[in-house]
Every structure is written in C-alpha cells, then in structure tokens.
Coordinates of C-alpha atoms in Angstrom, one line a residue:
X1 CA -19.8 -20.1 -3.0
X2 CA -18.8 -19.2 -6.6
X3 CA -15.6 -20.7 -7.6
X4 CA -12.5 -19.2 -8.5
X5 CA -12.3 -19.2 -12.6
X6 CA -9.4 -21.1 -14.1
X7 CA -7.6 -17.9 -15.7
X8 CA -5.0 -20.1 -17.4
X9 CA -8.0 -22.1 -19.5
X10 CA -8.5 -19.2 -21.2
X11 CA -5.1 -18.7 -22.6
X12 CA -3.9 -19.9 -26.2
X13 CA -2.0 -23.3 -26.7
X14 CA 1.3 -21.5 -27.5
X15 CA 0.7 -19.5 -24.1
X16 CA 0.7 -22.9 -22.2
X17 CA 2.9 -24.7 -24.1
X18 CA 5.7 -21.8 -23.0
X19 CA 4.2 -22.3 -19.9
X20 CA 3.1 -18.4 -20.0
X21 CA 0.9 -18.8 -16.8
X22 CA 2.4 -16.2 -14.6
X23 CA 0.1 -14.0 -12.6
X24 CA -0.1 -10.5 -13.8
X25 CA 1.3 -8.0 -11.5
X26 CA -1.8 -5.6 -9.9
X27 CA 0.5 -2.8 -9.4
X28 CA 2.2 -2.3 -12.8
X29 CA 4.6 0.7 -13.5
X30 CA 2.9 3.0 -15.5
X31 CA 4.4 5.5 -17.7
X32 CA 1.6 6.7 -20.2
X33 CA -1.7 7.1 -20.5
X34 CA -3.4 7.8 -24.1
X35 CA -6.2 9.2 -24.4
X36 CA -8.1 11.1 -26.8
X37 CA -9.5 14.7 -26.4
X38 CA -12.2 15.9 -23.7
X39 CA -15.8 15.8 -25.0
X40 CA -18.7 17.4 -23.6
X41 CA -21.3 15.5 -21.4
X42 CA -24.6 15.7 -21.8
X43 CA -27.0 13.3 -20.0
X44 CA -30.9 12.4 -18.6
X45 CA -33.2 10.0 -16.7
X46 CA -33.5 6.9 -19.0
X47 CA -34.6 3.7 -17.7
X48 CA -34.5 1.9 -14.5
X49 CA -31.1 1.9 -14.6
X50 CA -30.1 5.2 -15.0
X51 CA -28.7 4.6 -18.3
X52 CA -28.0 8.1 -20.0
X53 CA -29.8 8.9 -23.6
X54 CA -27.7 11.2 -24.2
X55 CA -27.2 12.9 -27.7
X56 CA -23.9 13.4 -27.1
X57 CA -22.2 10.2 -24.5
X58 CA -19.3 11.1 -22.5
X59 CA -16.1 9.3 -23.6
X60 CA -15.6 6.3 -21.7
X61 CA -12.0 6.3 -20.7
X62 CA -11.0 3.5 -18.3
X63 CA -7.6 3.7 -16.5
X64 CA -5.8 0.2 -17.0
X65 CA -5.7 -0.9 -13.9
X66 CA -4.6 -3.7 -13.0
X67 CA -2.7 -3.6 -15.9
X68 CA -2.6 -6.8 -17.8
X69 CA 0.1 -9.2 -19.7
X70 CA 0.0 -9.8 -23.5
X71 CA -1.2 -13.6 -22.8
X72 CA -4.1 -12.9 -20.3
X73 CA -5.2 -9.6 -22.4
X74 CA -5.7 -11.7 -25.4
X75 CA -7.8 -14.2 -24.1
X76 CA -11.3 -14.4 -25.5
X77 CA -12.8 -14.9 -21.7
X78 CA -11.0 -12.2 -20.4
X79 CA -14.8 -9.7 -19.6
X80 CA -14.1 -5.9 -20.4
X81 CA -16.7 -3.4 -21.3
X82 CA -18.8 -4.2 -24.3
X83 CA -17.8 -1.3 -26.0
X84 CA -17.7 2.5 -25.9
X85 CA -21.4 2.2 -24.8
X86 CA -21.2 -0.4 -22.0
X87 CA -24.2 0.4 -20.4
X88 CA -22.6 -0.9 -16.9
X89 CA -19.8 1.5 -17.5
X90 CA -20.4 4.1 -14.6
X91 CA -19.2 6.7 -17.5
X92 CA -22.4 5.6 -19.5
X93 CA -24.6 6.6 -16.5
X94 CA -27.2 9.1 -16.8
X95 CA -25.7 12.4 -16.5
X96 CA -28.2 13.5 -13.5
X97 CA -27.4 10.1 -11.8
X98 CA -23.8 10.7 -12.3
X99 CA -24.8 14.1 -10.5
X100 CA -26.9 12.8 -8.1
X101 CA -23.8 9.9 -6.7
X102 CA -21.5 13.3 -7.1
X103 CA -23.3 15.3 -4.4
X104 CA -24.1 12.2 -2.0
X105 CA -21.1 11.0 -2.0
X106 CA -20.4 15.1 -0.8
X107 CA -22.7 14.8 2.0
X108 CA -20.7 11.3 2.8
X109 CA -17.2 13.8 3.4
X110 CA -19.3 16.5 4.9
X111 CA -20.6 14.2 7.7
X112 CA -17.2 12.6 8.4
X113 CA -15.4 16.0 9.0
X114 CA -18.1 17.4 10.8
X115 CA -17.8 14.9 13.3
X116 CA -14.1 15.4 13.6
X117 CA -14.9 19.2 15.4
X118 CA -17.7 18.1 16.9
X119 CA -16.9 18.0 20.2
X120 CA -15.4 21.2 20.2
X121 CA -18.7 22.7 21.8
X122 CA -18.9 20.8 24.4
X123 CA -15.1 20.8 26.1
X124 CA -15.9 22.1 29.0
X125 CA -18.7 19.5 29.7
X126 CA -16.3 16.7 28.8
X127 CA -13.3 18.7 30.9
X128 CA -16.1 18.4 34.5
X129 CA -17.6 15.2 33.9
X130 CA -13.8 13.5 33.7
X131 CA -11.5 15.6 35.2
X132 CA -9.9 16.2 32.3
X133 CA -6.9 18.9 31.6
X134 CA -7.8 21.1 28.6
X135 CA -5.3 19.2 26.1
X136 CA -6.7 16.0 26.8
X137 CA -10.5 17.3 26.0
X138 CA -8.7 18.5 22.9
X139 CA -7.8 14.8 22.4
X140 CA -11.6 14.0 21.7
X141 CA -10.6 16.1 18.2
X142 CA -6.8 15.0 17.7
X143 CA -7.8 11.4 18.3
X144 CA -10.5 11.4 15.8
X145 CA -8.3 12.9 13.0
X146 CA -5.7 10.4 14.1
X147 CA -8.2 7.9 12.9
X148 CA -8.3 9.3 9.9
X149 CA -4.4 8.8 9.3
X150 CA -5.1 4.8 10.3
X151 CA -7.7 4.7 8.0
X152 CA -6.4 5.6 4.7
X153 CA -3.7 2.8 4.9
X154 CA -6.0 0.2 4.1
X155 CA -9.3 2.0 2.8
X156 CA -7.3 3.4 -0.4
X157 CA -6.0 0.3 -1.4
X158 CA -8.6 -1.8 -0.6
X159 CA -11.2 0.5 -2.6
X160 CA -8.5 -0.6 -5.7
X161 CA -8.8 -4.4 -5.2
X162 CA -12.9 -4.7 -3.9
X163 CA -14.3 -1.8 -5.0
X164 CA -15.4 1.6 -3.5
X165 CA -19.2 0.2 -2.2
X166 CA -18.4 -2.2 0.0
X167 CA -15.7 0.1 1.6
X168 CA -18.0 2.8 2.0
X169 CA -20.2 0.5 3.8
X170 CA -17.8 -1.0 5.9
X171 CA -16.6 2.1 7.3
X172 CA -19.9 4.1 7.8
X173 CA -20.8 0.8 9.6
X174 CA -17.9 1.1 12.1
X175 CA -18.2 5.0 12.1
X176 CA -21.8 4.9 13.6
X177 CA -21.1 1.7 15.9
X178 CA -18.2 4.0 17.7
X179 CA -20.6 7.1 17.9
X180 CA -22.7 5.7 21.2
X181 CA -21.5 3.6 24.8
X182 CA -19.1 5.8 25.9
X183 CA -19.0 5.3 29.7
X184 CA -15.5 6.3 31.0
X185 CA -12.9 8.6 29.5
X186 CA -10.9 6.0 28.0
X187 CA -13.8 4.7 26.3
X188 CA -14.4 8.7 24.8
X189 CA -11.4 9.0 23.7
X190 CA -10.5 4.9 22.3
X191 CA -14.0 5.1 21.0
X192 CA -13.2 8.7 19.0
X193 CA -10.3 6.9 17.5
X194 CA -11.8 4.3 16.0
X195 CA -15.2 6.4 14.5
X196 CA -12.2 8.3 12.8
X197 CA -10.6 5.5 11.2
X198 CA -14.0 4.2 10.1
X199 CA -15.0 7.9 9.2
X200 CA -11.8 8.1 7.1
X201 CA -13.8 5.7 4.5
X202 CA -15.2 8.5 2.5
X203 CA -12.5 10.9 2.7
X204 CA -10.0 8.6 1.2
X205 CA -12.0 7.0 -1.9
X206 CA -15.0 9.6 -2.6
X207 CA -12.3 10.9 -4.7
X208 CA -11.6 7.9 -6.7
X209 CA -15.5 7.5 -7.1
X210 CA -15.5 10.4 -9.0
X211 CA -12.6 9.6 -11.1
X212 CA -14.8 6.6 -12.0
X213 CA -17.8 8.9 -12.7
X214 CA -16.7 11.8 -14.7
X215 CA -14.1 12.1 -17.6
X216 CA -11.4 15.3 -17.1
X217 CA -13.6 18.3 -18.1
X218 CA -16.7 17.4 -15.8
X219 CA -14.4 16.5 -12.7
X220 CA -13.2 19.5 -12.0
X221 CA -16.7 20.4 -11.0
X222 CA -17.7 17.2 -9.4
X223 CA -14.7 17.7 -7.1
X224 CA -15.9 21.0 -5.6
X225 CA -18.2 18.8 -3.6
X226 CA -15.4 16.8 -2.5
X227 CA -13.4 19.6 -1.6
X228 CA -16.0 21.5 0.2
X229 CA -16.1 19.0 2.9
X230 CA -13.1 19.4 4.7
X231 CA -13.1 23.2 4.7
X232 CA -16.8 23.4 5.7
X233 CA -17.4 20.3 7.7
X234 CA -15.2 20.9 10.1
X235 CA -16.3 24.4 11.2
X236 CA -20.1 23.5 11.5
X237 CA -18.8 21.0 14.4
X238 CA -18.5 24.0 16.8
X239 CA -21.4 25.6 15.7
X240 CA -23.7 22.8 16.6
X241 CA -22.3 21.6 19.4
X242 CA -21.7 25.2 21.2
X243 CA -25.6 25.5 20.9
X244 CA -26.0 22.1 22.3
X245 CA -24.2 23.3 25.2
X246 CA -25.7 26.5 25.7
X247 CA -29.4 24.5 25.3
X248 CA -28.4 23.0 28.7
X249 CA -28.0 19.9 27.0
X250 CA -25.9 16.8 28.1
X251 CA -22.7 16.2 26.1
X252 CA -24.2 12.5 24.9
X253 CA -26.8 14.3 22.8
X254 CA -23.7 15.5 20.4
X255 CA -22.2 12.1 20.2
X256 CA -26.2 11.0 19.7
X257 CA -26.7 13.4 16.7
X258 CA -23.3 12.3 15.0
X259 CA -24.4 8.7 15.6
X260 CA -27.6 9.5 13.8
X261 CA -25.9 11.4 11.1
X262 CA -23.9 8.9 10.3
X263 CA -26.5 6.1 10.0
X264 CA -28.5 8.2 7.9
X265 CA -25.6 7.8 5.4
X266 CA -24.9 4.5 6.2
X267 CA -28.8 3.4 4.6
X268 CA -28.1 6.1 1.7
X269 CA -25.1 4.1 0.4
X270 CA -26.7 1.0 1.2
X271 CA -29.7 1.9 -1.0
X272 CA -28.5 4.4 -3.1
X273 CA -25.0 4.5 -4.0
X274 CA -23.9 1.4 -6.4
X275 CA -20.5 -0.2 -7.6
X276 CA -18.3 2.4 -9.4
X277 CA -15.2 0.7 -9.7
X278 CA -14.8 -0.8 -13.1
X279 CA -12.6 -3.6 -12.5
X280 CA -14.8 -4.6 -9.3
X281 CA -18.2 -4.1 -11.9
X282 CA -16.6 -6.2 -14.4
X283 CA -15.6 -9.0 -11.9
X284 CA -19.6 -9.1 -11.3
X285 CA -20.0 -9.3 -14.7
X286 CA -17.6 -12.1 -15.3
X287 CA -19.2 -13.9 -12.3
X288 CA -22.5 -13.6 -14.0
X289 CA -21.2 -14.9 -17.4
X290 CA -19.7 -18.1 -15.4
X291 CA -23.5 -18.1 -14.2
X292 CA -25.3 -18.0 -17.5
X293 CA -22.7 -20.1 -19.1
X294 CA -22.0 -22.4 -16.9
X295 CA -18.1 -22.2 -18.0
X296 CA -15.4 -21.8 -15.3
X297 CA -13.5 -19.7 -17.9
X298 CA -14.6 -16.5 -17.6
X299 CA -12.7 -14.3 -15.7
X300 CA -11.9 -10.4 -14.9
X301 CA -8.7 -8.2 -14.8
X302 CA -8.8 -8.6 -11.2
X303 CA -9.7 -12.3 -10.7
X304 CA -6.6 -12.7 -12.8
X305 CA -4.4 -11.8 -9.9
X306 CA -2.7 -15.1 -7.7
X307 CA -1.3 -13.4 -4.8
X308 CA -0.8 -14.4 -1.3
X309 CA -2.9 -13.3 1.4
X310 CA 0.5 -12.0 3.4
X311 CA 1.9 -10.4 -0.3
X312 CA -1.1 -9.0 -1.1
X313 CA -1.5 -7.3 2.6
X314 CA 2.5 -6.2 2.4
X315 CA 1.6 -4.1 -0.6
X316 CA -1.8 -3.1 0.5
X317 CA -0.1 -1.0 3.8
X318 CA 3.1 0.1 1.7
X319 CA 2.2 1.1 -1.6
X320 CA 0.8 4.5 -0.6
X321 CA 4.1 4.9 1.1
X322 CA 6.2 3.6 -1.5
X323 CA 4.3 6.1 -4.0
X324 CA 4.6 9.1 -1.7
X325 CA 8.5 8.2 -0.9
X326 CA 9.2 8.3 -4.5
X327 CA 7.2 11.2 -5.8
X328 CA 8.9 14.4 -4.9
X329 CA 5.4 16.5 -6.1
X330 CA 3.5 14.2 -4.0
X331 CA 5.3 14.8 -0.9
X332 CA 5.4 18.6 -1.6
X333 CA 1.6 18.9 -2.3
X334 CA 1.0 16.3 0.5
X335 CA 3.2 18.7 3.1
X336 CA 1.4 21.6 2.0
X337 CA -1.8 20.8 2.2
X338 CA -1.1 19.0 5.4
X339 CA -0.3 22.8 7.1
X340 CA -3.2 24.2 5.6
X341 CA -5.3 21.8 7.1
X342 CA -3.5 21.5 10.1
X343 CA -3.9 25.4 10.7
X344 CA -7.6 24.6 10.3
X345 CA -7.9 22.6 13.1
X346 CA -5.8 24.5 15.0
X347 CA -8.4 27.3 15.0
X348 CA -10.9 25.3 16.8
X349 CA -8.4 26.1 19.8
X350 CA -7.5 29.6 18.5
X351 CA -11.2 31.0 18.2
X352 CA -12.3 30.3 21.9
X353 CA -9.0 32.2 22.9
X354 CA -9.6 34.9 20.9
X355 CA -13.7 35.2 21.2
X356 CA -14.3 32.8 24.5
X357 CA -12.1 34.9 26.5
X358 CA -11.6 37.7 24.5
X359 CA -14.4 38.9 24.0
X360 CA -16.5 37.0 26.5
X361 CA -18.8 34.7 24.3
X362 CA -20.1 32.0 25.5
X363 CA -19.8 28.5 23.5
X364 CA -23.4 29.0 21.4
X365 CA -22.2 32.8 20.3
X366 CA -18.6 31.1 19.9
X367 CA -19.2 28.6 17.8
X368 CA -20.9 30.9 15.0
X369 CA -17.5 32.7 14.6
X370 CA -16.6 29.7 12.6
X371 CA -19.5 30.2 10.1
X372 CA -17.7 32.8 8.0
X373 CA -15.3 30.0 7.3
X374 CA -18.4 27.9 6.2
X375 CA -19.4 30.9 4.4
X376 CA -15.8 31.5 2.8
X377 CA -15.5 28.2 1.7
X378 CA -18.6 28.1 -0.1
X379 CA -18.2 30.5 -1.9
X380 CA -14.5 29.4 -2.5
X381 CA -16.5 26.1 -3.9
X382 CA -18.8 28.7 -6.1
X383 CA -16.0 30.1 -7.1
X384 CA -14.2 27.0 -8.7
X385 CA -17.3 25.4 -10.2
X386 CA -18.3 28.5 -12.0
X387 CA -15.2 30.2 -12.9
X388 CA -12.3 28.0 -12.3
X389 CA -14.0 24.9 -14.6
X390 CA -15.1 26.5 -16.9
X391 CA -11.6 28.0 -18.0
X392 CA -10.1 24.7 -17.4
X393 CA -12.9 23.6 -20.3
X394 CA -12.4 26.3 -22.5
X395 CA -8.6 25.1 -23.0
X396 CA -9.9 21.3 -24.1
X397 CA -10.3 22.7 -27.4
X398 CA -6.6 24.6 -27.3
X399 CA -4.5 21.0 -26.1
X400 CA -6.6 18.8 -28.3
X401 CA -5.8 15.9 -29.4
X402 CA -4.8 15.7 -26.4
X403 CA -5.5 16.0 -22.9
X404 CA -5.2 19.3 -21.1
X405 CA -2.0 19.2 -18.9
X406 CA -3.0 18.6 -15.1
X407 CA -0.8 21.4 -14.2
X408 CA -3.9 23.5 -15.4
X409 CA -5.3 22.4 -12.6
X410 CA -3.4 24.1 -10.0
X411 CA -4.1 27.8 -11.3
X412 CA -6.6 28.2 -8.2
X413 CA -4.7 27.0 -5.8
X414 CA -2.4 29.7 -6.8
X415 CA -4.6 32.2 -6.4
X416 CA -5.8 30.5 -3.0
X417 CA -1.8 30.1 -1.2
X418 CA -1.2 34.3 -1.0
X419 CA -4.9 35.1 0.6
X420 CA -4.5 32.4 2.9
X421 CA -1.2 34.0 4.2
X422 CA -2.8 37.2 4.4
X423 CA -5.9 36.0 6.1
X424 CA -3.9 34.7 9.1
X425 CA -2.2 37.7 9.3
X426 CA -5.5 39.9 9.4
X427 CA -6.7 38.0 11.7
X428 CA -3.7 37.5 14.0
X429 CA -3.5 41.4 14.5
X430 CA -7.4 42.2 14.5
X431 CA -7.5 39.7 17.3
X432 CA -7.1 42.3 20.1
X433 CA -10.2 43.0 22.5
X434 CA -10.7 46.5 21.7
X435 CA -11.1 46.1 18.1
X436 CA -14.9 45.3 16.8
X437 CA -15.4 41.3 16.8
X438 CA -16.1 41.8 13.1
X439 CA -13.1 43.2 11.9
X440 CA -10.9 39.6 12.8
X441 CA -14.3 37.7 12.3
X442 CA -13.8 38.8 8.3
X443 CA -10.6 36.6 8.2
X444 CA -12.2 33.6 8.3
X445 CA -13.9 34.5 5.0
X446 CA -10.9 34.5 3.5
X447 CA -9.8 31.6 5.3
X448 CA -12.4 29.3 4.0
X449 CA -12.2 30.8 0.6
X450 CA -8.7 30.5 0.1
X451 CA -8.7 26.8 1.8
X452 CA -11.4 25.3 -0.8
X453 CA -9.7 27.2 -4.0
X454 CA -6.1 25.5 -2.8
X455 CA -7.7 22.1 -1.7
X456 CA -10.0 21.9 -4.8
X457 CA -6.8 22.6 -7.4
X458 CA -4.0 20.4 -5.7
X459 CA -6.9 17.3 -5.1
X460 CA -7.6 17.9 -8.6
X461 CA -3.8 17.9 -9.7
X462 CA -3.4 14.7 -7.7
X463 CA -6.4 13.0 -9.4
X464 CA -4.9 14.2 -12.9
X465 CA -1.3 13.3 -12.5
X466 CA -2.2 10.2 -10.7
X467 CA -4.9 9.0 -12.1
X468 CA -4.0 5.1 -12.0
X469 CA -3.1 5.3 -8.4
X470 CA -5.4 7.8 -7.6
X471 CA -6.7 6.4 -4.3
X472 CA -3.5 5.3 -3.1
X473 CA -1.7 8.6 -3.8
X474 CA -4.7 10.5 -1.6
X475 CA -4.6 7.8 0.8
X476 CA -0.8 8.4 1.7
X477 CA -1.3 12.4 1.4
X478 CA -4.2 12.0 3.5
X479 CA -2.5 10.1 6.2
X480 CA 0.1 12.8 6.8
X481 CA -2.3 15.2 6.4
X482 CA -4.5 13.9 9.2
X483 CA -1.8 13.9 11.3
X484 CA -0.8 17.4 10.9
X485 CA -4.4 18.2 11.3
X486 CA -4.6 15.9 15.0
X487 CA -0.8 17.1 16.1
X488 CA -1.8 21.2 15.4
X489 CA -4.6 21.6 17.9
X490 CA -2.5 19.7 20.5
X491 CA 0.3 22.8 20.9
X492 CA -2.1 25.8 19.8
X493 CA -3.5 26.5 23.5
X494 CA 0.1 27.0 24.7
X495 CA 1.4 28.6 21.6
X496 CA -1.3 31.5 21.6
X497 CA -0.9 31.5 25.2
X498 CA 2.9 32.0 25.3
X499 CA 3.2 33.7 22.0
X500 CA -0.6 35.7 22.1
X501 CA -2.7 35.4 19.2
X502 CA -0.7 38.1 16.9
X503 CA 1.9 37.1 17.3
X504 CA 1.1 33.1 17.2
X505 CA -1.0 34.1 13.7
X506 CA 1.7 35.9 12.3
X507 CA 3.9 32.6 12.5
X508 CA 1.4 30.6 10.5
X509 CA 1.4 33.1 8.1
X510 CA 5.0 33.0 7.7
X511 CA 5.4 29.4 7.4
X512 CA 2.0 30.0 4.7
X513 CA 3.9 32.2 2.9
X514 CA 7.0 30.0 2.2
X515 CA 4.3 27.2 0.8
X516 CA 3.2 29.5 -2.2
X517 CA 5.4 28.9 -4.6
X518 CA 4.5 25.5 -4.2
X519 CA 1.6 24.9 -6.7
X520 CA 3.7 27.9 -8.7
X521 CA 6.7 25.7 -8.7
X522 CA 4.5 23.5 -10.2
X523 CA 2.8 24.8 -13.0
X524 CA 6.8 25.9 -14.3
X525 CA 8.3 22.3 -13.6
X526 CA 5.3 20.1 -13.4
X527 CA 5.3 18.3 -16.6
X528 CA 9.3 17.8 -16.6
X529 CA 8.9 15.8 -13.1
X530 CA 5.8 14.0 -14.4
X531 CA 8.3 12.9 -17.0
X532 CA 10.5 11.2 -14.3
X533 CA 7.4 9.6 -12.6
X534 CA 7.1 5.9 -12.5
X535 CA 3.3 6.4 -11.2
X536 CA 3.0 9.6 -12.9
X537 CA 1.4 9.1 -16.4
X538 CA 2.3 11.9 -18.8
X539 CA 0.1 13.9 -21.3
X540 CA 3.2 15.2 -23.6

C-alpha cells in the first residue's frame, strides 16, 4: 500500500516556521477564470499512446481545481503538468482519440436512458404476471429515473475527488448486476431502483469528461453526443421492447438485453476509456515520482487535502445543493429543463393513449410512434454540430483575447423553447381518432428536435458558466431533473384520462410557453448575474 506523501516536507522553512501547514480547502470560492483566446484543434494517430502530432495543439487549459494556497502552490514537489505539452494532459491527446472517448462515452448515456423506457413495451406482461395496477407497472419507469436522482448526489462529486474512470466503472458494474434475478414484484421494482442509481454514473460525469477533453470551441460539438442521449435513448426503449412483446417473447428477455447492453459497456470502459481527470492523472503521476524517486515528498493538488472521512462525506452530498440553492440561473435552467424532460417521459404514457387505444395499435406498431422523436432529435443533434458550433466558433475571433461569453451558448436553446410549445400543442389537437396517425405522429419530430437544440445549449451554458464545478452543478440539476422525469409519468394516465389528450397537451404547452424567456432572460442578464456568482467564473 503506497503511503500517504508528507505535503508539509515540501514547504519552505519560513512556511513551517509560521507554522503555514493548513490543509488547503478542495472547494475554494471561485470568482475568475483567465484564460486566453480559443484556438483551433487539429489532431492524429501518433504513438501508442495516442499522443496527438498535431501542427497546430489545442491549448491546454486546466480549471484550478482544487484550488491551492500560496505555501503548497510553491513547493517544488507539488506535480503539475510538465508544461503546455504534457503529453498526459488529456488536452494533448490525439484529436481522433479525443473523438473516439467523445462518442463512447455517448453510447455510455445512450445505454443508460434507454434502459430507463425500457419496460415501457412490456407493461402489460409485467401488469398479468403480478397483478399489478397500471401506475405501479409505470413504476418499473419512475423508479428507475428515481435512481438517477440518488445517483448524482454522490457520482458528481466523487468524479471531482477520484476521478471520472473508476466512477464509470463502479456504476456500469452495479447497473448490469441490477439488470437480472428478478423473482417477485418487489424485487422488479427495488431492483429498477438501484440499476438507475448505478445507471445515473454516466449521465452525471460524461459531461465533465468532456470538459476535460476539449477546450471551448470543440465542446460545443462533443456535447451533441451527450445531449443526444436523453432525447433519443429514451424513446428507442418502447420501440424495442413493444417488438419484444409482440415477438411472443417473455418480459425477462428485455431486462436480459439491457443487462447485456450494459456489460458490453462495462468491458469498453474497462479497456478503452482511461483517466481524464487531471487532478486524479496527476495524483498517478505524483505516486509514480514517489516510486522512481523513492522520496515521500511528492505529492498532487489533491493528495494535498487533510479532511475527515465524515467532512469530507458532509460536503460530498451538500455541495451540489449548496451550489444550486445559491445560484438563481442554476435553479432556473435546472427547473426548466426538468419540465422538458419530465414531459418526455410523460409521453411514454401519453402515446399508448393516444395510438394504443386510439387508434388500436398494438405495442410493436406502438412503440415505433416514438421513432420520429429519435428521428427529431437527431437531427436536432445535426443541427447543433453543423450549424449551431460553427457560429459559436466563428465569434472566437470577434471576443478574443478573450473567451466567448457562455451566454453564446444558449442561442439554440432559444430557438428550441417556442417549437417545443408548439409541438405539444400540434400534437395535443391532432390527437383525435379520425385524423390520419401521421398528422399528430409529425409532432414528435419537433419534439425531439426542439428537446436536443434546448438540452444541448443550456448543458453547454452550465458547462461554460460552471466550469470549475461543472459536475457538481449537473449533478444537482440532474437530480431534480430526474425527479420531474420519474413524478410526470406517475399522473399522466389520469390527466389525459380526466382532461383527454387535447386538452391535457395544451396544458404542457402552456406551462412550455411560460419557460421561453428563460434561456432569453439569459442571454440579456446572463453576464450581470455571473458577476454575482460565487461558483460562477466570469469572462468580462
């Protein structure tokens, strides 16, 4: 077992003779970040290591986190990157590696919110085999997302203190374990639980991998994977398991394939997918130093923290809260998003009311209804990466020296929030049984497409304006989130019931319509409340 290094041996004389030995403080308040202007990346295959050749590097730019004190920054043991060019630094990777991380660590969120809809198929099996009632089927779908509200509280800060690798593993680990052995209905629906708060692994640091990955310009692009999974995954849930259904198959075949799924991407992070997390990289590297060396001295920015196991827990579980309590854009983005999502998942109850019954599909022909939402959100993803980005890039120039505000980040979602009201409204009074299937089936194009260009502008805006705390500011707007998204399917059978699906639509698009001037509000005002942020760094 490696030893703990002696942080206060490397310190100066004067240091210890003032008896300067205090423990620096992981969670500093941060009020600026400097950095210089955006470059262009550029990148290749090199050498085993996936170290980019580029002709032109991307500029490293490492958040200071945990942030350090003048004694302990100083001392000559303290291991940082070697340099701009760091080959360790996961900004220094290859730019097709870089890629290559980007797009599994995708198919990582895609296979968590697939699973949450999964079962959606295969109600009725679930309903006869345990005498369930309809809403507590529908719990095999809440509870899972409920998971992913549990989850977030200790992935998000965790990822921030041991890295993003080993919480990836942990929790695709747990997520496939919790897939298989259901015997009883408790054990369905304590066993969907915990898969979602193993599941919720990805969805709450994939985000910060990327801000370890790419540099501002690039990320915007890198995070249309991200955001593509929770608009997508989810509605590919019904479409496989409605076939499953109709196949004549056994509801344990679903829960099989997820299982499978899952430890498919277990073995691709374990092989694949390495450390990205400077601090936690350059805690390996001090360790290996201490190795070579055979001095105790070396340490890393983290290693130089001295906090107890109960302290260290307190802030673990309440600094997402604290940040999210204290950040009145935060809570704003956070609630909006969390009706958006929550209106997501509340069409996995909506659709079989409207086409099941409706229109008299059965679960196979069902299920597809949900692939123009795949479809819309797509192309919403298309959309972002090849026209959104690149205007975001073409103002790096305008803002430099420095940064481009993140408030130029929330220009799709503002195109997104209006087509997102309409689309419920179009489909809400296309949802009658004597007008053509296709005619509401349309809406979910712009359901999905709308979803993904408001998702991938206000994720985006949180990893800008956040970008020290990044994880732990997703983590808390992904815990109420969740829950909005587990709570929505629960009343949607006996709202569209009592209200009928026009009018039940039409309410969600009211309540959509007084969230656009949200990311509006914004763009105006952003910058001035960044300026009263204590987590908030500003680019002024």
């Amino acid at each position: 077992m490696t030893s703990r290094p002696n942080v206060t041996q490397g310190l100066n004389n004067a240091d210890l003779e003032k008896g300067n030995t205090t423990p620096v403080d992981p969670f500093p308040q941060v009020d600026t970040i400097v950095t210089p202007p955006r470059t262009a990346d550029h990148g290749s295959f090199a050498d085993d290591k996936m170290i980019g050749n580029d002709d032109e590097q991307d500029e490293v730019h490492t958040p200071r986190e945990p942030n350090l004190s003048g004694s302990v920054e100083q001392s000559p043991y303290l291991v940082q990157w070697d340099g701009p060019d760091d080959p360790e630094n996961p900004k220094n990777w290859s730019r097709r590696y870089r890629w290559f991380l980007t797009m599994a660590s995708g198919l990582l969120m895609l296979n968590a919110s697939y699973a949450s809809s999964a079962p959606a198929g295969v109600l009725d099996q679930l309903i006869e085999r345990f005498s369930l009632s309809r809403i507590l089927a529908t719990l095999t779908i809440s509870l899972f997302v409920v998971g992913f509200c549990v989850g977030p509280l200790v992935w998000g800060p965790l990822s921030e203190h041991y890295g993003r690798r080993p919480i990836l593993l942990a929790g695709f680990f747990g997520y496939t374990a919790f897939q298989v052995g259901s015997e009883t209905k408790e054990q369905v629906l304590v066993f969907r639980f915990f898969g979602g708060a193993f599941a919720a692994s990805p969805t709450t640091v994939i985000g910060a991998v990327l801000a370890d990955l790419w540099d501002a310009d690039t990320r915007g692009k890198a995070m249309g994977f991200f955001a593509l999974a929770p608009g997508a995954g989810p509605a590919l849930g019904p479409i496989i398991s409605g076939y499953i259904d109709v196949g004549g198959a056994s509801w344990r075949w679903l829960f099989g394939v997820v299982a499978i799924f899952a430890g498919l991407c277990f073995f691709l992070i374990l092989f694949a997918i390495p450390e990205t997390y400077g601090p936690a990289i350059q805690t390996k590297k001090a360790a290996r130093k201490r190795k070579e060396t055979n001095d105790n001295r070396w340490f890393s920015e983290l290693e130089a923290e001295d906090i107890a196991f109960i302290a260290r827990l307190e802030r673990i579980l309440a600094r997402p809260f604290k940040i999210l309590a204290s950040e009145p854009m935060l809570l704003a983005i956070t609630l909006y998003m969390s009706f958006i999502y929550g209106c997501l998942y509340l069409l996995f109850v909506a659709y079989p009311i409207v086409f099941t019954i409706g229109h008299h599909l059965n679960n196979g022909e069902s299920g597809l209804m949900f692939l123009p939402i795949f479809i819309g959100a797509t192309a919403g993803s298309f959309a972002y990466v090849y026209y959104f980005a690149p205007m975001y890039k073409a103002k790096i120039p305008q803002y430099a020296p420095k940064t481009v505000p993140p408030e130029q980040r929330l220009i799709p979602s503002m195109y997104g929030a209006p087509v997102f009201a309409i689309s419920f409204f179009w489909f809400g009074w296309t949802s009658f049984p004597n007008i053509s299937i296709w005619v509401p089936l349309i809406a979910g194009l712009g359901i999905g497409f709308s979803f993904m260009l408001i998702f991938m502008g206000l994720l985006n805006y949180l990893v800008d304006a956040y970008l020290v705390v990044a994880a732990s500011a997703m983590a808390s707007s992904n815990v109420v989130r969740s829950a909005f998204g587990a709570i929505f399917p629960l009343f949607a059978s006996k709202m569209y019931e009592k209200l009928n699906p026009r009018w039940a639509s039409t309410l969600l698009g009211c309540i959509a319509l007084l969230g656009i001037p949200i990311p509006f509000g914004l763009y105006r005002f952003g910058p001035w409340i960044r300026r009263t942020s204590k987590y908030a760094p500003t680019f002024d």
